[in-house]
Coordinates of C-alpha atoms in Angstrom, one line a residue:
X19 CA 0.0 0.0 0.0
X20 CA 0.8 4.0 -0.9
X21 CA 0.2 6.6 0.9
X22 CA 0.4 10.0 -0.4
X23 CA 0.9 12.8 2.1
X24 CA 0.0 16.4 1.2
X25 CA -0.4 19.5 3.0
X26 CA -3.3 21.7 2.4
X27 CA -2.6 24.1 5.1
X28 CA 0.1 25.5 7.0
X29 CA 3.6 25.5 6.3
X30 CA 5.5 21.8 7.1
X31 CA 9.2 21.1 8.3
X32 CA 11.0 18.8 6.5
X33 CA 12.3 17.3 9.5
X34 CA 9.0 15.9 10.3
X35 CA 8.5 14.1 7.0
X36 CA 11.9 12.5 7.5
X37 CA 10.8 11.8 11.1
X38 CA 7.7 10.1 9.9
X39 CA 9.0 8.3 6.5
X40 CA 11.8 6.9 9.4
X41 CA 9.2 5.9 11.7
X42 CA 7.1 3.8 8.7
X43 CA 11.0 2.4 7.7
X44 CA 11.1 1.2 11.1
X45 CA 7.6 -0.5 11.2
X46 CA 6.5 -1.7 8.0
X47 CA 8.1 -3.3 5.3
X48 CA 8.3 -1.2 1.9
X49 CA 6.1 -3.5 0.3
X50 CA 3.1 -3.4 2.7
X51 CA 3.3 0.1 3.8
X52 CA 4.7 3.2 2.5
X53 CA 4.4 6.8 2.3
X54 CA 5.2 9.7 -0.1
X55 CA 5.0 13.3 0.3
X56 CA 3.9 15.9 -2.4
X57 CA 7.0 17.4 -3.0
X58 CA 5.2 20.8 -2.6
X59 CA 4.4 20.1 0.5
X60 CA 7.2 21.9 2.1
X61 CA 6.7 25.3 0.1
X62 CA 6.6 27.8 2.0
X63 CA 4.1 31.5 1.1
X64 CA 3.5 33.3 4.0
X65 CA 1.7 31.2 6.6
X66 CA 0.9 28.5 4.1
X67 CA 2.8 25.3 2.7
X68 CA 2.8 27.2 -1.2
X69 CA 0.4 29.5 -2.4
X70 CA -3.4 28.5 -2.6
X71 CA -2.7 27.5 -6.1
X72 CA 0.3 25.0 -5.3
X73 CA -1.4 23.4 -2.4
X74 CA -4.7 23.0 -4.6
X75 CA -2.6 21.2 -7.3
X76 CA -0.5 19.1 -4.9
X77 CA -4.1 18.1 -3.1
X78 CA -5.7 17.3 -6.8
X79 CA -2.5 15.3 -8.2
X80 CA -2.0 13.2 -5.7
X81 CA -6.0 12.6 -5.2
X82 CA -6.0 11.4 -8.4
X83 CA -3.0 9.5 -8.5
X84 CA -4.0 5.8 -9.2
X85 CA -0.6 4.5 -8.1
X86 CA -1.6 6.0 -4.7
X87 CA -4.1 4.2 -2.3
X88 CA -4.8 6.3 0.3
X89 CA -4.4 11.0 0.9
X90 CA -3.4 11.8 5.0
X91 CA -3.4 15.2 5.5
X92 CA 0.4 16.2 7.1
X93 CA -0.9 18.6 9.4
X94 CA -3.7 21.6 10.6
X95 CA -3.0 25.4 11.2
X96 CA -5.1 27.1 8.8
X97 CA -5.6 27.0 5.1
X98 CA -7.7 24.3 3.7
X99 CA -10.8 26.4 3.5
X100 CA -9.1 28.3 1.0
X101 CA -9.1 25.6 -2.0
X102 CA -11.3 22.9 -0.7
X103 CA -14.3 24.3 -3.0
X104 CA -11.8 24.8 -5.6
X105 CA -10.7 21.5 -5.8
X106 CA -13.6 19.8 -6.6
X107 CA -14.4 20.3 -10.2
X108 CA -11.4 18.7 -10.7
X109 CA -11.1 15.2 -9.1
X110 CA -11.8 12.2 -11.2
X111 CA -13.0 8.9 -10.4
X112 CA -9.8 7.3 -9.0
X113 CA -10.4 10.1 -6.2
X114 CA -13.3 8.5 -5.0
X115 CA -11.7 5.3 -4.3
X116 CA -9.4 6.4 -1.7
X117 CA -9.6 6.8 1.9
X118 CA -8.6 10.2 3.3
X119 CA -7.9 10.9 7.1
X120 CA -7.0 14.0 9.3
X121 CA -8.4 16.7 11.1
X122 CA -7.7 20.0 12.5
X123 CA -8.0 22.6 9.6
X124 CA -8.5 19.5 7.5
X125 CA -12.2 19.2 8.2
X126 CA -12.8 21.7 5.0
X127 CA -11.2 19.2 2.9
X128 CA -13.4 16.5 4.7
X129 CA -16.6 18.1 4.8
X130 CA -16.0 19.2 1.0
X131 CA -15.3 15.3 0.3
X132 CA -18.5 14.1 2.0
X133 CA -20.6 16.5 0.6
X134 CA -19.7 15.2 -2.4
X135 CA -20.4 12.0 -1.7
X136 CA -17.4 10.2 -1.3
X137 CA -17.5 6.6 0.9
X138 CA -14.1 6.9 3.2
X139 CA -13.3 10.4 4.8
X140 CA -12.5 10.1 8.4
X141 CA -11.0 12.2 11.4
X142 CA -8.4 10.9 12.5
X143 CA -4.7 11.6 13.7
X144 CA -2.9 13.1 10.3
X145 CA 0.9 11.8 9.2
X146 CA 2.2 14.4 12.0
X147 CA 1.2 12.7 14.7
X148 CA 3.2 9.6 13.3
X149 CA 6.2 10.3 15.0
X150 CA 3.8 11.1 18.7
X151 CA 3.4 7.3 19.5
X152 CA 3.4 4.1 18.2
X153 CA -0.3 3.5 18.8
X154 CA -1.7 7.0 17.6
X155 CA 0.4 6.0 14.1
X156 CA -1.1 2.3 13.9
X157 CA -4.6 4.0 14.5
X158 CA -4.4 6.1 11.7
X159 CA -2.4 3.5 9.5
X160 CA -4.6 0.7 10.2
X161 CA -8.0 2.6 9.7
X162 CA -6.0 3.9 5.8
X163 CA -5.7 0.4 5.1
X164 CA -8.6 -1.4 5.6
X165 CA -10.7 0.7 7.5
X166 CA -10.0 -1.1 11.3
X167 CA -13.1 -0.6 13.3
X168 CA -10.2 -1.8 16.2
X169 CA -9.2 2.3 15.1
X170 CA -12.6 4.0 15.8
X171 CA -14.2 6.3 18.8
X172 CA -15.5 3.9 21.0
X173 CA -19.4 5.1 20.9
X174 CA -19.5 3.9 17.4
X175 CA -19.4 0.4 18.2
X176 CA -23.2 0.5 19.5
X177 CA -24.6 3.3 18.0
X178 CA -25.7 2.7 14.3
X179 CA -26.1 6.1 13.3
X180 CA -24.4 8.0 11.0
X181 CA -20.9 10.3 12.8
X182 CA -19.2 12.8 11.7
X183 CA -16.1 14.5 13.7
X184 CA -14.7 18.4 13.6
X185 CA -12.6 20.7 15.5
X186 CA -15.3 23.0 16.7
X187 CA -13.9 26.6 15.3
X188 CA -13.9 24.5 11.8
X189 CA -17.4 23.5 12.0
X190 CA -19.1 26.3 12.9
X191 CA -16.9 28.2 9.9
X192 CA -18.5 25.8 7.9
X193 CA -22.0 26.0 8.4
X194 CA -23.9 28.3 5.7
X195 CA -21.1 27.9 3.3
X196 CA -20.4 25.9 0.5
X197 CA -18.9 23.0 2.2
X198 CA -21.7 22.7 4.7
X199 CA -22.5 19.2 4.8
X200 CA -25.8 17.7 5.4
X201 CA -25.7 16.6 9.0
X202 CA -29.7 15.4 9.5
X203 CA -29.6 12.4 11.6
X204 CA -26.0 12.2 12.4
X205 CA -24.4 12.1 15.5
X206 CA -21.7 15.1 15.5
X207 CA -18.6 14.6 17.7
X208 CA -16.7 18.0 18.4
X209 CA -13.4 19.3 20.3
X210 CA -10.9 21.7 20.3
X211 CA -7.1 23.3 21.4
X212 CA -6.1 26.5 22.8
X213 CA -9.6 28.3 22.7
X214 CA -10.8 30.2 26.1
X215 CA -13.7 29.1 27.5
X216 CA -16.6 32.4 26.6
X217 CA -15.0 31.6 22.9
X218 CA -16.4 27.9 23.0
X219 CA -19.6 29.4 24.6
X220 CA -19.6 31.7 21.4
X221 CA -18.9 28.8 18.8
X222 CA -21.9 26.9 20.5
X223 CA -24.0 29.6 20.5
X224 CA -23.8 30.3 16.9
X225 CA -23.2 26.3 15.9
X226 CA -26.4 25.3 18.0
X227 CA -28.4 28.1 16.3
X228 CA -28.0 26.7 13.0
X229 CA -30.8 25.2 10.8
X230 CA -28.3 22.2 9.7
X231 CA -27.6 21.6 13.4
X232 CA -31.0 21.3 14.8
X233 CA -31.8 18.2 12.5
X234 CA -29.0 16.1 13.8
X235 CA -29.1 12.9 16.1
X236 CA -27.0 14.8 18.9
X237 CA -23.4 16.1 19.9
X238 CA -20.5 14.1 21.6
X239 CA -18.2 16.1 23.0
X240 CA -14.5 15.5 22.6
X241 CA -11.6 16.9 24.7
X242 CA -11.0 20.4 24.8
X243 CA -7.1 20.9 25.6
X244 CA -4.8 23.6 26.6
X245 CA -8.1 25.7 27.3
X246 CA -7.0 29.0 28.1
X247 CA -6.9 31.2 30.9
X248 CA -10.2 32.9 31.3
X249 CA -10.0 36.0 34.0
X250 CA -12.6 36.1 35.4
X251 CA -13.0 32.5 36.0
X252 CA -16.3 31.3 33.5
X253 CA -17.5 29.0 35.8
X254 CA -17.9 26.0 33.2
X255 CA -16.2 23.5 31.5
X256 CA -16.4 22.7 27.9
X257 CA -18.3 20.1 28.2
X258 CA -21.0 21.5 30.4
X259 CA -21.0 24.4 27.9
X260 CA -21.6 22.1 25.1
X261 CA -24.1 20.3 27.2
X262 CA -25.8 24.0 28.0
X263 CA -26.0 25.0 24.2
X264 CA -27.3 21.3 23.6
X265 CA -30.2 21.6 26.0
X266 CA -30.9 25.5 25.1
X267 CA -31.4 24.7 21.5
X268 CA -33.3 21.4 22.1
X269 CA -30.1 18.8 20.6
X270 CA -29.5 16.0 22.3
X271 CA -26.4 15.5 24.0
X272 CA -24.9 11.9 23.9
X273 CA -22.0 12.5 26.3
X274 CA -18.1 12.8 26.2
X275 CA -16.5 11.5 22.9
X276 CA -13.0 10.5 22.7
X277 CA -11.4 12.8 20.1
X278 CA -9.2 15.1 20.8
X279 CA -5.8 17.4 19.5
X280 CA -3.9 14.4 21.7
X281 CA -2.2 11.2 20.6
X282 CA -5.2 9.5 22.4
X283 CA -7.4 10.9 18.9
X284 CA -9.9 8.0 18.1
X285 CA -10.9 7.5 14.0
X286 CA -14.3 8.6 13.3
X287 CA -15.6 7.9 9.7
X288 CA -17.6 9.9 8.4
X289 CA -21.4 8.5 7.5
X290 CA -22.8 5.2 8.0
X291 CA -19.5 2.7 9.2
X292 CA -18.0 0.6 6.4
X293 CA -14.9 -2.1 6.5
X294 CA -13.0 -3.3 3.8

């Protein structure tokens, strides 16, 4: 198996790609597993990994590479809501084939890809955690291969609805644009890093209030790390805000999720679950 490896967001070190192609020399044998980056990937314009145009091309080549089986996003920051609408138009039918796994600022490429109806996008740890921990590297590996339900959020197991997972500031960017997704009847798992508590409130104010949220099954709520300080003191967490905005807007709440900016990040596919 190939994996390609592009980034469609912020800039990415070179030192981590040789950190993670070591990591898969280590583990896998050449001929079961192994990765290649976009050689655009490490471009660097401004804050991004190349211009919007270079990272849109690098995303679209290697999406419809047919010696490739598999797209992991390297890495988040900010940037794939730039050419993710873009993009479309342009990938073929050997696109549609391949799995595709991140999150972060990759949940624009994500929720453009299941819009569009394509059958394996999942969040998931992206090639950058690789080089975090073995397991968080199997997780993501094994789920790229042959979709390892062994990989995904525990909840999923007995609920048979249809999941979807996003970094909270991504989602509620998304919803009323172009790449808002339909969400009716799906259970919607949601976390976030390095946001204060009154901006969460904010996010679930404005996320809870949308028409494409109040048709869904209910939220999970995933971790919410490195919350910063808030002075005064809110006087919740983030997951009894997210429970708050739940009950205030009349969405259930299904309880904690385990998804997270953390090496303990469970897969969650996106849709009904499928194997193989």
């Amino acid at each position: 198996m190939k994996i390609g490896i592009v980034a469609v967001s912020s800039r990415f070190a070179r030192e981590r790609a040789e950190a993670i192609e070591a990591w898969f020399a280590d583990h896998f044998p050449a001929r079961d597993v192994s990765v290649v980056f976009h050689p655009s990937s490490f471009d660097k314009s401004g804050h991004f990994a190349g211009d919007d145009a270079t990272r849109a091309d690098a995303f679209v080549q290697f999406a419809n590479d047919p010696r490739l089986d598999a797209i992991w996003f390297a890495r988040g920051g900010y940037g794939s809501c730039r050419i993710a609408e873009g993009v479309l138009p342009r990938l073929k039918g050997e696109a549609r084939k391949k799995r595709y796994l991140g999150y972060s600022d990759a949940g624009s490429m994500l929720a453009m890809l299941y819009k569009a109806g394509f059958a394996h996008v999942a969040h998931g740890p992206m090639a950058s955690d690789a080089v975090r921990r073995d397991a968080t590297a199997y997780r993501a590996v094994n789920w790229l291969r042959s979709g390892d339900p062994a990989s995904f959020e525990p909840s999923l197991a007995d609920d048979p609805r249809p999941a979807v997972a996003f970094n909270l500031t991504i989602l509620d960017q998304l919803m009323g644009t172009a790449l808002e997704p339909d969400l009716t009847g799906h259970v919607v798992m949601i976390e976030d890093v390095s946001e204060a508590a009154y901006r969460i409130d904010r996010m679930m104010f404005h996320l809870t209030g949308q028409a494409g949220m109040r048709n869904v099954a209910g939220i999970r709520a995933g971790r919410f790390t490195d919350v910063t300080v808030n002075e005064p003191d809110f006087g919740m967490t983030a997951e009894q805000i997210v429970r708050f905005w739940c009950e205030r807007s009349g969405i259930p709440y299904l309880g904690p999720a385990d998804i997270a900016h953390d090496r303990e990040n469970k897969v969650v596919p996106f849709g009904p679950r499928r194997q193989g």
